[in-house]
Amino acid sequence: MKRLSCVALLGICIGAAWPVFAAEPAYDATLATKLKADDLGMRMYVMALLKAGPNRNRPPAEARALQAAHMANIDRLTAEGKLVLAWPFGDDGVLRGIYIFDVATVAEAEALTRTDPAVQAGQLAMELHPWYGSAALLMVNEVHAKIRKPAAPK
């Protein structure tokens, strides 16, 4: 009887969830146009692989100041709509993180990377590549702002 109840409960759960799995997502032409998506919902970006640069040995206070300036540059580029995302990797390898730029050319992304104080100081080096990804990435920062808790007052 217990087994039958479990099977019945599982059947009810699957039956209730089935419309969610079976439903086709509604195509939103207005959103696709706003995001400059192609027919596959994709678009071109420029991806930067942030690598450890040749000048990484500096006193801790200088390293903290350089990191703060690096983060301020990320905030500026994001506010300008040029940087879609900037995320670090979770290990301590040579690859330090990625940027995805919303720019037309690698040359434009290269000019933007030269504004980064960490690149200028040789703390980081950038490797740039044209990259084809989901146009929905342009919505990441909007969604992230809604799920990030405000910083606690100091």
PDB file of C-alpha atoms in Angstrom:
ATOM      1  CA  MET A   1       0.000   0.000   0.000  1.00  0.00           C
ATOM      2  CA  LYS A   2       2.851   2.378   0.894  1.00  0.00           C
ATOM      3  CA  ARG A   3       4.507   1.677  -2.468  1.00  0.00           C
ATOM      4  CA  LEU A   4       1.242   2.319  -4.307  1.00  0.00           C
ATOM      5  CA  SER A   5       0.836   5.645  -2.492  1.00  0.00           C
ATOM      6  CA  CYS A   6       4.367   6.708  -3.493  1.00  0.00           C
ATOM      7  CA  VAL A   7       3.715   5.774  -7.132  1.00  0.00           C
ATOM      8  CA  ALA A   8       0.409   7.646  -7.096  1.00  0.00           C
ATOM      9  CA  LEU A   9       2.056  10.717  -5.552  1.00  0.00           C
ATOM     10  CA  LEU A  10       4.819  10.612  -8.165  1.00  0.00           C
ATOM     11  CA  GLY A  11       2.206  10.366 -10.913  1.00  0.00           C
ATOM     12  CA  ILE A  12       0.316  13.364  -9.548  1.00  0.00           C
ATOM     13  CA  CYS A  13       3.519  15.436  -9.357  1.00  0.00           C
ATOM     14  CA  ILE A  14       4.538  14.558 -12.914  1.00  0.00           C
ATOM     15  CA  GLY A  15       1.022  15.216 -14.168  1.00  0.00           C
ATOM     16  CA  ALA A  16       0.897  18.606 -12.462  1.00  0.00           C
ATOM     17  CA  ALA A  17       4.303  19.609 -13.803  1.00  0.00           C
ATOM     18  CA  TRP A  18       3.782  18.272 -17.328  1.00  0.00           C
ATOM     19  CA  PRO A  19       2.314  21.512 -18.771  1.00  0.00           C
ATOM     20  CA  VAL A  20       5.457  23.355 -17.664  1.00  0.00           C
ATOM     21  CA  PHE A  21       7.700  20.856 -19.450  1.00  0.00           C
ATOM     22  CA  ALA A  22       5.510  20.536 -22.530  1.00  0.00           C
ATOM     23  CA  ALA A  23       4.784  24.235 -23.080  1.00  0.00           C
ATOM     24  CA  GLU A  24       6.658  25.929 -25.882  1.00  0.00           C
ATOM     25  CA  PRO A  25       8.211  29.215 -24.809  1.00  0.00           C
ATOM     26  CA  ALA A  26       6.481  32.138 -26.485  1.00  0.00           C
ATOM     27  CA  TYR A  27       8.674  33.949 -29.011  1.00  0.00           C
ATOM     28  CA  ASP A  28       8.933  37.646 -28.141  1.00  0.00           C
ATOM     29  CA  ALA A  29       9.829  39.530 -31.330  1.00  0.00           C
ATOM     30  CA  THR A  30      10.049  42.858 -29.502  1.00  0.00           C
ATOM     31  CA  LEU A  31      12.547  41.474 -27.013  1.00  0.00           C
ATOM     32  CA  ALA A  32      14.537  39.746 -29.777  1.00  0.00           C
ATOM     33  CA  THR A  33      14.794  43.061 -31.644  1.00  0.00           C
ATOM     34  CA  LYS A  34      15.753  44.959 -28.483  1.00  0.00           C
ATOM     35  CA  LEU A  35      18.543  42.451 -27.792  1.00  0.00           C
ATOM     36  CA  LYS A  36      19.623  42.376 -31.473  1.00  0.00           C
ATOM     37  CA  ALA A  37      19.122  38.617 -31.543  1.00  0.00           C
ATOM     38  CA  ASP A  38      19.379  36.603 -34.732  1.00  0.00           C
ATOM     39  CA  ASP A  39      16.856  33.863 -35.594  1.00  0.00           C
ATOM     40  CA  LEU A  40      18.527  31.525 -33.092  1.00  0.00           C
ATOM     41  CA  GLY A  41      18.328  34.074 -30.276  1.00  0.00           C
ATOM     42  CA  MET A  42      22.087  34.589 -30.515  1.00  0.00           C
ATOM     43  CA  ARG A  43      24.453  37.463 -31.310  1.00  0.00           C
ATOM     44  CA  MET A  44      28.146  38.286 -31.509  1.00  0.00           C
ATOM     45  CA  TYR A  45      30.147  39.576 -28.547  1.00  0.00           C
ATOM     46  CA  VAL A  46      33.839  39.808 -27.766  1.00  0.00           C
ATOM     47  CA  MET A  47      35.084  37.530 -24.982  1.00  0.00           C
ATOM     48  CA  ALA A  48      38.177  38.400 -23.001  1.00  0.00           C
ATOM     49  CA  LEU A  49      40.095  35.769 -21.112  1.00  0.00           C
ATOM     50  CA  LEU A  50      41.795  37.528 -18.211  1.00  0.00           C
ATOM     51  CA  LYS A  51      45.155  35.955 -17.510  1.00  0.00           C
ATOM     52  CA  ALA A  52      47.703  36.505 -14.789  1.00  0.00           C
ATOM     53  CA  GLY A  53      50.016  39.245 -16.020  1.00  0.00           C
ATOM     54  CA  PRO A  54      53.799  39.433 -15.746  1.00  0.00           C
ATOM     55  CA  ASN A  55      53.833  41.976 -12.864  1.00  0.00           C
ATOM     56  CA  ARG A  56      51.917  40.322 -10.038  1.00  0.00           C
ATOM     57  CA  ASN A  57      54.347  40.791  -7.163  1.00  0.00           C
ATOM     58  CA  ARG A  58      53.448  43.966  -5.276  1.00  0.00           C
ATOM     59  CA  PRO A  59      52.949  44.942  -1.645  1.00  0.00           C
ATOM     60  CA  PRO A  60      49.513  43.982  -0.219  1.00  0.00           C
ATOM     61  CA  ALA A  61      48.294  47.593   0.124  1.00  0.00           C
ATOM     62  CA  GLU A  62      49.214  48.329  -3.492  1.00  0.00           C
ATOM     63  CA  ALA A  63      47.543  45.100  -4.657  1.00  0.00           C
ATOM     64  CA  ARG A  64      44.319  46.037  -2.796  1.00  0.00           C
ATOM     65  CA  ALA A  65      44.319  49.531  -4.313  1.00  0.00           C
ATOM     66  CA  LEU A  66      44.901  48.083  -7.783  1.00  0.00           C
ATOM     67  CA  GLN A  67      42.053  45.593  -7.307  1.00  0.00           C
ATOM     68  CA  ALA A  68      39.733  48.407  -6.185  1.00  0.00           C
ATOM     69  CA  ALA A  69      40.641  50.423  -9.295  1.00  0.00           C
ATOM     70  CA  HIS A  70      40.093  47.306 -11.446  1.00  0.00           C
ATOM     71  CA  MET A  71      36.613  46.839  -9.920  1.00  0.00           C
ATOM     72  CA  ALA A  72      35.769  50.525 -10.425  1.00  0.00           C
ATOM     73  CA  ASN A  73      36.693  50.142 -14.095  1.00  0.00           C
ATOM     74  CA  ILE A  74      34.418  47.098 -14.358  1.00  0.00           C
ATOM     75  CA  ASP A  75      31.560  49.104 -12.803  1.00  0.00           C
ATOM     76  CA  ARG A  76      32.158  51.980 -15.244  1.00  0.00           C
ATOM     77  CA  LEU A  77      32.218  49.738 -18.327  1.00  0.00           C
ATOM     78  CA  THR A  78      29.083  47.947 -17.129  1.00  0.00           C
ATOM     79  CA  ALA A  79      27.261  51.264 -16.544  1.00  0.00           C
ATOM     80  CA  GLU A  80      28.260  52.368 -20.050  1.00  0.00           C
ATOM     81  CA  GLY A  81      26.710  49.181 -21.475  1.00  0.00           C
ATOM     82  CA  LYS A  82      30.028  47.991 -22.919  1.00  0.00           C
ATOM     83  CA  LEU A  83      30.633  45.117 -20.490  1.00  0.00           C
ATOM     84  CA  VAL A  84      27.963  42.429 -20.304  1.00  0.00           C
ATOM     85  CA  LEU A  85      29.635  40.420 -17.583  1.00  0.00           C
ATOM     86  CA  ALA A  86      32.879  40.157 -15.679  1.00  0.00           C
ATOM     87  CA  TRP A  87      33.344  37.115 -13.498  1.00  0.00           C
ATOM     88  CA  PRO A  88      36.414  35.572 -11.857  1.00  0.00           C
ATOM     89  CA  PHE A  89      37.269  31.900 -11.946  1.00  0.00           C
ATOM     90  CA  GLY A  90      37.104  30.086  -8.619  1.00  0.00           C
ATOM     91  CA  ASP A  91      40.644  28.771  -8.596  1.00  0.00           C
ATOM     92  CA  ASP A  92      44.075  30.373  -8.462  1.00  0.00           C
ATOM     93  CA  GLY A  93      45.221  29.391 -11.959  1.00  0.00           C
ATOM     94  CA  VAL A  94      46.715  31.431 -14.768  1.00  0.00           C
ATOM     95  CA  LEU A  95      43.228  32.160 -16.125  1.00  0.00           C
ATOM     96  CA  ARG A  96      41.812  34.696 -13.676  1.00  0.00           C
ATOM     97  CA  GLY A  97      38.370  35.418 -15.181  1.00  0.00           C
ATOM     98  CA  ILE A  98      36.321  36.418 -18.209  1.00  0.00           C
ATOM     99  CA  TYR A  99      34.777  39.538 -19.633  1.00  0.00           C
ATOM    100  CA  ILE A 100      32.096  39.553 -22.293  1.00  0.00           C
ATOM    101  CA  PHE A 101      31.982  42.850 -24.157  1.00  0.00           C
ATOM    102  CA  ASP A 102      28.981  44.147 -26.093  1.00  0.00           C
ATOM    103  CA  VAL A 103      31.057  45.738 -28.844  1.00  0.00           C
ATOM    104  CA  ALA A 104      31.275  45.309 -32.614  1.00  0.00           C
ATOM    105  CA  THR A 105      34.976  44.507 -32.941  1.00  0.00           C
ATOM    106  CA  VAL A 106      37.913  42.971 -31.142  1.00  0.00           C
ATOM    107  CA  ALA A 107      39.752  46.283 -31.667  1.00  0.00           C
ATOM    108  CA  GLU A 108      37.054  48.132 -29.704  1.00  0.00           C
ATOM    109  CA  ALA A 109      37.289  45.586 -26.875  1.00  0.00           C
ATOM    110  CA  GLU A 110      41.068  45.918 -26.922  1.00  0.00           C
ATOM    111  CA  ALA A 111      40.776  49.678 -26.468  1.00  0.00           C
ATOM    112  CA  LEU A 112      38.446  49.121 -23.504  1.00  0.00           C
ATOM    113  CA  THR A 113      40.800  46.607 -21.876  1.00  0.00           C
ATOM    114  CA  ARG A 114      43.569  49.202 -22.018  1.00  0.00           C
ATOM    115  CA  THR A 115      41.492  51.369 -19.631  1.00  0.00           C
ATOM    116  CA  ASP A 116      41.780  48.715 -16.904  1.00  0.00           C
ATOM    117  CA  PRO A 117      44.343  49.740 -14.253  1.00  0.00           C
ATOM    118  CA  ALA A 118      45.202  46.064 -13.618  1.00  0.00           C
ATOM    119  CA  VAL A 119      46.063  45.612 -17.300  1.00  0.00           C
ATOM    120  CA  GLN A 120      48.025  48.869 -17.343  1.00  0.00           C
ATOM    121  CA  ALA A 121      50.038  47.685 -14.314  1.00  0.00           C
ATOM    122  CA  GLY A 122      50.708  44.243 -15.795  1.00  0.00           C
ATOM    123  CA  GLN A 123      48.661  42.512 -13.066  1.00  0.00           C
ATOM    124  CA  LEU A 124      46.372  41.097 -15.754  1.00  0.00           C
ATOM    125  CA  ALA A 125      46.678  40.390 -19.457  1.00  0.00           C
ATOM    126  CA  MET A 126      43.745  39.981 -21.834  1.00  0.00           C
ATOM    127  CA  GLU A 127      43.237  37.507 -24.675  1.00  0.00           C
ATOM    128  CA  LEU A 128      40.326  38.605 -26.900  1.00  0.00           C
ATOM    129  CA  HIS A 129      38.102  36.504 -29.164  1.00  0.00           C
ATOM    130  CA  PRO A 130      34.897  37.123 -31.165  1.00  0.00           C
ATOM    131  CA  TRP A 131      32.236  35.045 -29.426  1.00  0.00           C
ATOM    132  CA  TYR A 132      28.742  33.931 -30.490  1.00  0.00           C
ATOM    133  CA  GLY A 133      26.396  33.618 -27.509  1.00  0.00           C
ATOM    134  CA  SER A 134      22.830  34.055 -26.353  1.00  0.00           C
ATOM    135  CA  ALA A 135      21.428  37.554 -26.792  1.00  0.00           C
ATOM    136  CA  ALA A 136      19.778  37.005 -23.386  1.00  0.00           C
ATOM    137  CA  LEU A 137      23.160  37.666 -21.764  1.00  0.00           C
ATOM    138  CA  LEU A 138      22.354  41.345 -22.159  1.00  0.00           C
ATOM    139  CA  MET A 139      19.763  40.837 -19.413  1.00  0.00           C
ATOM    140  CA  VAL A 140      22.182  39.291 -16.886  1.00  0.00           C
ATOM    141  CA  ASN A 141      23.030  42.542 -15.104  1.00  0.00           C
ATOM    142  CA  GLU A 142      19.367  43.562 -14.830  1.00  0.00           C
ATOM    143  CA  VAL A 143      18.454  40.218 -13.272  1.00  0.00           C
ATOM    144  CA  HIS A 144      21.583  40.158 -11.097  1.00  0.00           C
ATOM    145  CA  ALA A 145      20.697  43.561  -9.630  1.00  0.00           C
ATOM    146  CA  LYS A 146      17.346  42.090  -8.527  1.00  0.00           C
ATOM    147  CA  ILE A 147      18.842  39.090  -6.743  1.00  0.00           C
ATOM    148  CA  ARG A 148      21.946  40.670  -5.175  1.00  0.00           C
ATOM    149  CA  LYS A 149      21.438  41.662  -1.557  1.00  0.00           C
ATOM    150  CA  PRO A 150      22.426  45.237  -0.702  1.00  0.00           C
ATOM    151  CA  ALA A 151      25.755  45.613   1.031  1.00  0.00           C
ATOM    152  CA  ALA A 152      25.553  45.939   4.792  1.00  0.00           C
ATOM    153  CA  PRO A 153      26.388  49.434   6.067  1.00  0.00           C
ATOM    154  CA  LYS A 154      29.931  49.728   7.406  1.00  0.00           C
TER     155      LYS A 154
END
